[in-house]
Amino acid sequence: MTHSPALQKVPPTVVSLADHEQHARQQLDDNAWAYFSGGAADEITLRANRSAWDALPLWPRVLRPLAGGHTRVSLLGRTLAHPILLAPIAFQRMAHPDGELATAYAAAALGAGLVLSTQASLPLEPIAQAVLSDPGRGPLWFQLYLQHDRGFTQALVQRAEAAGYEALVLTVDAPTSGIRDRERRAQFRLPPGIGPVNLAGLQPAPAPQLQPGQSALFDGLLHQAPTWDDIAWLRSITRLPVLLKGVLHPADATQAVAAGAAGVIVSNHGGRTLDTAPPTAVALPRVAQAVAGAVPVLVDGGIRRGTDVLKAMALGASAVLVGRPAVHGLAHAGAAGVAHVLRLLRDELEVAMALTGCKTLADAPAALSAD
């Protein structure tokens, strides 16, 4: 399968995120589809991320006073029009020639936060320049992988600061890549001309000198893996708040707060790292209880409906992130497709709030309770 040109507008028959996904499958070649849609191993966690949200019933309430309701939330000192952000996804030019730039424009137009990936296929500076002047935009954050070269990492952080990014999102759940069978079957390769342009100039890590019987992973790659000590180092070199992405265990959430994290993002990397890890809907209330309001708790993974957003807020989330749906919209119809995905989620959220008697998202916990 080869790429088809993206549409310039969204057809009126596209009415859900699932519709965008179906159209994206038709647009993308097998190589890109394996990368964007695949999970780890048997994809048990990938599927569970969806089914866990579906398993939570919302309780309708009737005759509630709803006039003047809204979806606004506060996050890191800002008031946002709604609690939906776009998660970091690498190499978006595989989905559309405009890549991350189209995604950024759509996010700004819909008031959604944007988290740009370290492995973006466009430079971080023009993305920031494109949206920072928009008064209605959401937060602009930069997702960071710590590199083996601390000097390079520090320079990357300084670039993000200088460009106007407002927070760093440090991904902590992938000291090594997951076993991604779907990518391996597709023999995934980055297309020519697409790569992690913000990592240009980074020299490869020195090859470990392994002895017979040693593990290339434990005796090699993982010597470069970040630890809690690196959180302190990162905070020491930046004025930006640092959120940790990839926290599932309550004890890790507690330690993140103690380490000075400005927020935690409950995430299993979209089911792409450890298969059979818990779905985020299961981990979220445990993490929220452990954090106990000390810092914001965000969540991603399997969110495909506005009802899912409401459920996440009811379980203690301060905001949610969506990843694959944005890529589906991007592949389908460029910036217009991403904007439509965001509009659908916000519209569905408002309807779900109204039908559960939630005037604001502070009322969300009652939507999951019959007490």
XYZ file of C-alpha atoms in Angstrom:
371
model
C 0.000 0.000 0.000
C 1.241 3.495 -0.793
C 0.360 6.881 0.591
C -2.724 8.575 -0.824
C -2.976 12.365 -0.787
C -4.614 13.672 2.361
C -7.948 15.380 1.993
C -8.265 19.134 2.385
C -11.395 18.891 4.500
C -13.212 16.254 6.506
C -16.172 14.548 4.806
C -19.504 14.957 6.626
C -19.768 11.180 6.981
C -16.766 11.176 9.347
C -18.394 11.526 12.753
C -16.081 9.729 15.178
C -12.431 9.099 15.926
C -12.945 5.536 14.704
C -13.983 6.934 11.318
C -10.741 8.896 11.146
C -8.821 5.729 11.981
C -10.468 3.814 9.141
C -9.644 6.569 6.667
C -6.070 6.816 7.969
C -5.571 3.110 7.304
C -6.464 3.758 3.681
C -4.077 6.711 3.468
C -0.991 5.173 5.067
C 1.332 2.525 3.696
C 1.971 -0.664 5.657
C 5.273 0.656 7.002
C 3.783 3.784 8.565
C 0.668 1.969 9.747
C 2.727 -0.617 11.624
C 4.635 2.140 13.397
C 1.696 4.326 14.364
C -0.855 1.632 15.221
C 1.176 -1.239 16.615
C 1.786 -2.163 20.224
C 4.182 -4.421 22.082
C 4.201 -8.201 21.659
C 0.632 -9.595 21.647
C -0.824 -6.086 22.060
C -2.749 -7.096 25.179
C -2.124 -3.751 26.862
C -2.903 -1.898 23.639
C -6.364 -3.473 23.558
C -6.869 -3.222 27.320
C -6.312 0.530 27.196
C -9.548 0.759 25.230
C -11.602 -1.885 26.974
C -10.811 -0.517 30.437
C -12.487 2.794 29.614
C -15.430 0.970 28.041
C -15.914 -1.087 31.204
C -16.625 1.987 33.345
C -20.334 2.920 33.286
C -21.394 6.531 33.469
C -24.463 7.199 35.602
C -26.943 9.622 34.020
C -28.507 12.261 36.244
C -31.666 14.162 35.430
C -33.172 17.583 36.024
C -29.869 19.106 37.069
C -29.183 22.859 36.628
C -26.666 22.954 33.783
C -26.929 26.453 32.300
C -23.563 28.196 32.307
C -21.596 24.969 32.469
C -18.164 24.694 30.883
C -15.187 22.398 30.271
C -12.499 24.730 31.644
C -9.700 23.381 33.841
C -6.601 24.805 35.528
C -3.233 23.260 34.752
C 0.182 24.490 35.900
C -1.115 27.978 36.540
C -3.104 28.349 33.324
C -6.818 28.159 32.669
C -7.521 25.941 29.668
C -10.699 25.884 27.606
C -10.842 22.107 27.957
C -8.671 19.309 29.387
C -7.505 17.744 26.109
C -3.848 17.842 25.024
C -2.069 16.140 22.142
C 0.463 13.548 23.227
C 3.981 13.435 21.787
C 4.232 11.240 18.699
C 7.396 10.913 16.659
C 7.936 11.208 12.916
C 4.573 12.735 12.012
C 5.751 13.535 8.497
C 5.203 9.827 7.847
C 1.496 10.602 8.212
C 1.366 13.907 6.295
C 3.957 16.129 4.581
C 3.205 18.979 7.005
C 3.742 16.680 9.977
C 4.020 18.272 13.391
C 3.407 21.742 11.984
C -0.116 20.822 10.898
C -0.738 19.197 14.267
C 0.465 22.318 16.079
C -1.778 24.624 14.049
C -4.781 22.406 14.748
C -4.038 22.247 18.464
C -3.735 26.027 18.694
C -6.941 26.584 16.742
C -8.886 24.311 19.104
C -7.256 25.530 22.311
C -5.595 22.180 22.930
C -2.221 21.703 24.539
C 0.589 20.263 22.431
C 3.488 18.105 23.565
C 6.160 17.974 20.856
C 8.250 14.816 20.650
C 12.035 14.804 20.914
C 11.789 12.617 17.805
C 9.686 15.083 15.851
C 10.347 15.098 12.132
C 10.476 18.917 12.053
C 12.669 21.294 14.097
C 11.230 22.380 17.423
C 11.758 26.113 16.818
C 9.395 26.678 13.854
C 6.690 24.668 15.605
C 6.835 27.066 18.549
C 6.978 30.125 16.294
C 3.851 28.964 14.488
C 1.633 28.849 17.564
C 3.012 30.988 20.385
C 1.372 34.154 19.072
C -2.098 32.556 19.073
C -3.910 33.920 22.153
C -6.295 30.985 22.263
C -3.693 28.245 22.179
C -3.192 25.664 24.884
C 0.095 24.848 26.617
C 3.185 24.130 24.528
C 5.408 21.479 26.096
C 8.486 19.618 24.892
C 8.824 15.881 25.430
C 12.338 14.819 26.295
C 14.294 11.601 26.151
C 17.514 11.875 28.119
C 20.384 11.169 25.742
C 23.601 9.385 26.624
C 25.436 12.680 26.030
C 24.411 15.008 28.859
C 25.863 17.993 27.061
C 23.637 17.297 24.069
C 20.613 16.861 26.336
C 21.348 20.164 28.050
C 21.671 21.936 24.706
C 18.347 20.442 23.607
C 16.688 21.686 26.791
C 18.164 25.138 26.206
C 16.780 25.132 22.660
C 13.322 24.310 23.980
C 13.537 27.063 26.585
C 14.722 29.631 24.054
C 11.966 28.669 21.615
C 9.261 29.299 24.198
C 8.237 25.835 25.346
C 6.584 26.075 28.738
C 7.358 22.698 30.311
C 9.422 19.573 29.795
C 7.782 16.164 29.667
C 10.404 13.551 30.480
C 9.491 10.082 29.257
C 10.638 7.596 31.897
C 9.013 4.308 30.873
C 11.227 3.302 27.971
C 14.818 2.580 29.054
C 14.620 0.176 26.133
C 12.104 -0.262 23.348
C 9.354 -2.813 23.706
C 9.138 -5.985 21.641
C 7.045 -4.692 18.760
C 6.097 -7.689 16.675
C 3.973 -5.735 14.234
C 6.835 -3.397 13.366
C 9.212 -6.320 12.958
C 6.843 -8.182 10.675
C 6.497 -5.051 8.544
C 10.307 -4.616 8.631
C 9.694 -1.025 9.637
C 12.158 1.569 8.385
C 11.977 5.342 8.426
C 11.347 6.626 4.907
C 14.119 8.615 3.219
C 14.162 12.226 4.349
C 12.310 11.594 7.617
C 14.155 11.351 10.903
C 14.640 12.844 14.375
C 15.887 16.208 13.136
C 16.196 17.684 16.632
C 18.805 15.039 17.436
C 21.016 16.000 14.497
C 24.629 16.044 15.610
C 24.187 13.533 18.428
C 26.976 11.003 18.228
C 26.127 7.336 18.809
C 26.812 5.979 22.252
C 30.115 4.111 22.451
C 29.629 0.434 21.718
C 30.015 -1.618 24.907
C 32.894 -4.057 25.074
C 30.960 -7.154 26.043
C 32.545 -10.274 27.421
C 31.298 -13.741 26.481
C 28.030 -14.444 28.244
C 27.218 -10.797 28.949
C 23.896 -9.232 27.984
C 23.836 -6.553 25.310
C 20.921 -5.034 27.223
C 21.920 -5.237 30.893
C 25.659 -4.928 30.355
C 25.375 -2.467 27.490
C 22.365 -0.293 26.674
C 21.014 0.011 30.205
C 24.215 1.585 31.464
C 22.845 4.730 29.783
C 19.306 4.387 31.198
C 18.092 7.303 33.341
C 17.591 6.974 37.091
C 16.045 9.155 39.788
C 19.374 10.967 40.080
C 18.877 12.241 36.541
C 15.640 13.944 37.566
C 17.583 16.091 40.014
C 20.163 16.867 37.323
C 17.493 17.829 34.790
C 15.746 20.117 37.251
C 19.092 21.761 38.020
C 19.692 22.801 34.401
C 16.267 24.217 33.518
C 13.837 26.820 34.751
C 10.942 24.893 33.196
C 8.636 22.616 35.172
C 9.383 18.936 34.581
C 6.575 16.390 34.286
C 7.298 12.655 34.281
C 5.504 10.622 31.608
C 5.099 6.887 31.946
C 4.196 6.498 35.617
C 1.889 3.581 36.467
C 2.898 2.426 39.945
C 1.690 4.493 42.917
C 5.088 4.220 44.603
C 6.753 5.743 41.545
C 4.200 8.548 41.591
C 5.022 9.277 45.226
C 8.729 9.286 44.438
C 8.153 11.584 41.465
C 6.541 14.153 43.746
C 9.396 13.810 46.226
C 11.881 14.310 43.372
C 10.278 17.635 42.478
C 8.248 16.653 39.435
C 5.686 19.299 38.523
C 3.263 16.636 37.362
C 2.953 12.973 36.440
C 1.458 11.462 33.319
C -0.102 8.040 33.768
C 0.919 6.244 30.591
C 1.988 2.840 29.343
C 3.456 4.325 26.170
C 0.311 3.482 24.230
C 0.861 -0.202 24.904
C 4.170 -0.050 23.033
C 6.688 -0.995 25.756
C 5.700 -3.667 28.309
C 2.858 -5.877 27.161
C 0.430 -6.907 29.933
C 1.179 -3.681 31.814
C -2.046 -2.390 33.368
C -4.316 -0.197 31.284
C -4.111 3.431 32.250
C -7.733 3.559 33.393
C -6.789 1.005 36.063
C -3.580 2.752 37.114
C -4.979 6.291 37.124
C -7.040 6.209 40.350
C -4.185 4.534 42.209
C -1.706 7.171 41.074
C -4.132 9.991 41.810
C -4.650 8.648 45.327
C -0.894 8.366 45.884
C -0.236 11.908 44.652
C -3.132 13.250 46.732
C -3.350 16.528 44.854
C 0.298 17.504 45.326
C 0.822 17.849 41.560
C -1.385 17.486 38.488
C -2.000 13.954 37.227
C -2.570 13.523 33.502
C -3.378 10.351 31.599
C -3.201 8.966 28.077
C -3.884 5.602 26.479
C -6.996 4.450 24.648
C -9.010 7.661 24.909
C -11.312 7.677 21.889
C -14.508 9.343 23.089
C -15.562 12.342 25.094
C -17.040 9.880 27.566
C -13.507 8.558 28.115
C -12.320 12.079 28.891
C -15.075 12.495 31.479
C -14.223 9.130 33.037
C -10.559 10.108 33.282
C -11.452 13.342 35.026
C -13.749 11.410 37.362
C -10.865 9.089 38.287
C -8.629 11.977 39.298
C -7.006 13.262 36.120
C -6.300 16.961 35.728
C -6.211 16.584 31.936
C -5.869 13.911 29.255
C -3.622 13.389 26.261
C -4.543 11.725 22.981
C -1.963 10.369 20.587
C -2.943 7.999 17.808
C -6.256 9.762 17.040
C -4.346 12.934 16.169
C -2.172 10.977 13.746
C -5.270 9.410 12.232
C -6.786 12.831 11.657
C -3.472 14.111 10.313
C -3.113 11.269 7.822
C -6.722 11.609 6.765
C -7.054 15.366 6.297
C -3.976 17.208 7.560
C -4.492 20.047 10.021
C -8.241 19.969 9.352
C -8.336 16.324 10.371
C -6.502 16.921 13.647
C -8.764 19.866 14.426
C -11.816 17.728 13.718
C -10.582 15.028 16.105
C -10.237 17.630 18.842
C -13.625 19.153 18.075
C -15.306 15.749 18.241
C -13.760 15.004 21.623
C -14.732 18.348 23.075
C -18.286 18.164 21.734
C -18.675 14.621 23.050
C -17.284 15.683 26.425
C -19.856 18.459 26.714
C -22.700 16.080 25.872
C -21.445 13.495 28.371
C -21.219 16.154 31.065
C -24.743 17.352 30.381
C -26.221 13.855 30.445
C -24.473 12.957 33.709
C -25.463 16.207 35.373
C -21.941 17.646 35.484
C -22.021 21.414 35.144
C -18.233 21.600 35.396
C -15.477 19.030 35.479
C -15.228 19.452 39.238
C -18.490 17.468 39.262
C -16.980 14.595 37.250
C -16.414 12.086 40.101
C -20.171 11.805 40.614
C -20.561 10.562 37.029
C -18.991 7.216 37.979
C -20.932 6.803 41.207
C -24.453 5.644 41.978
C -24.115 6.615 45.633
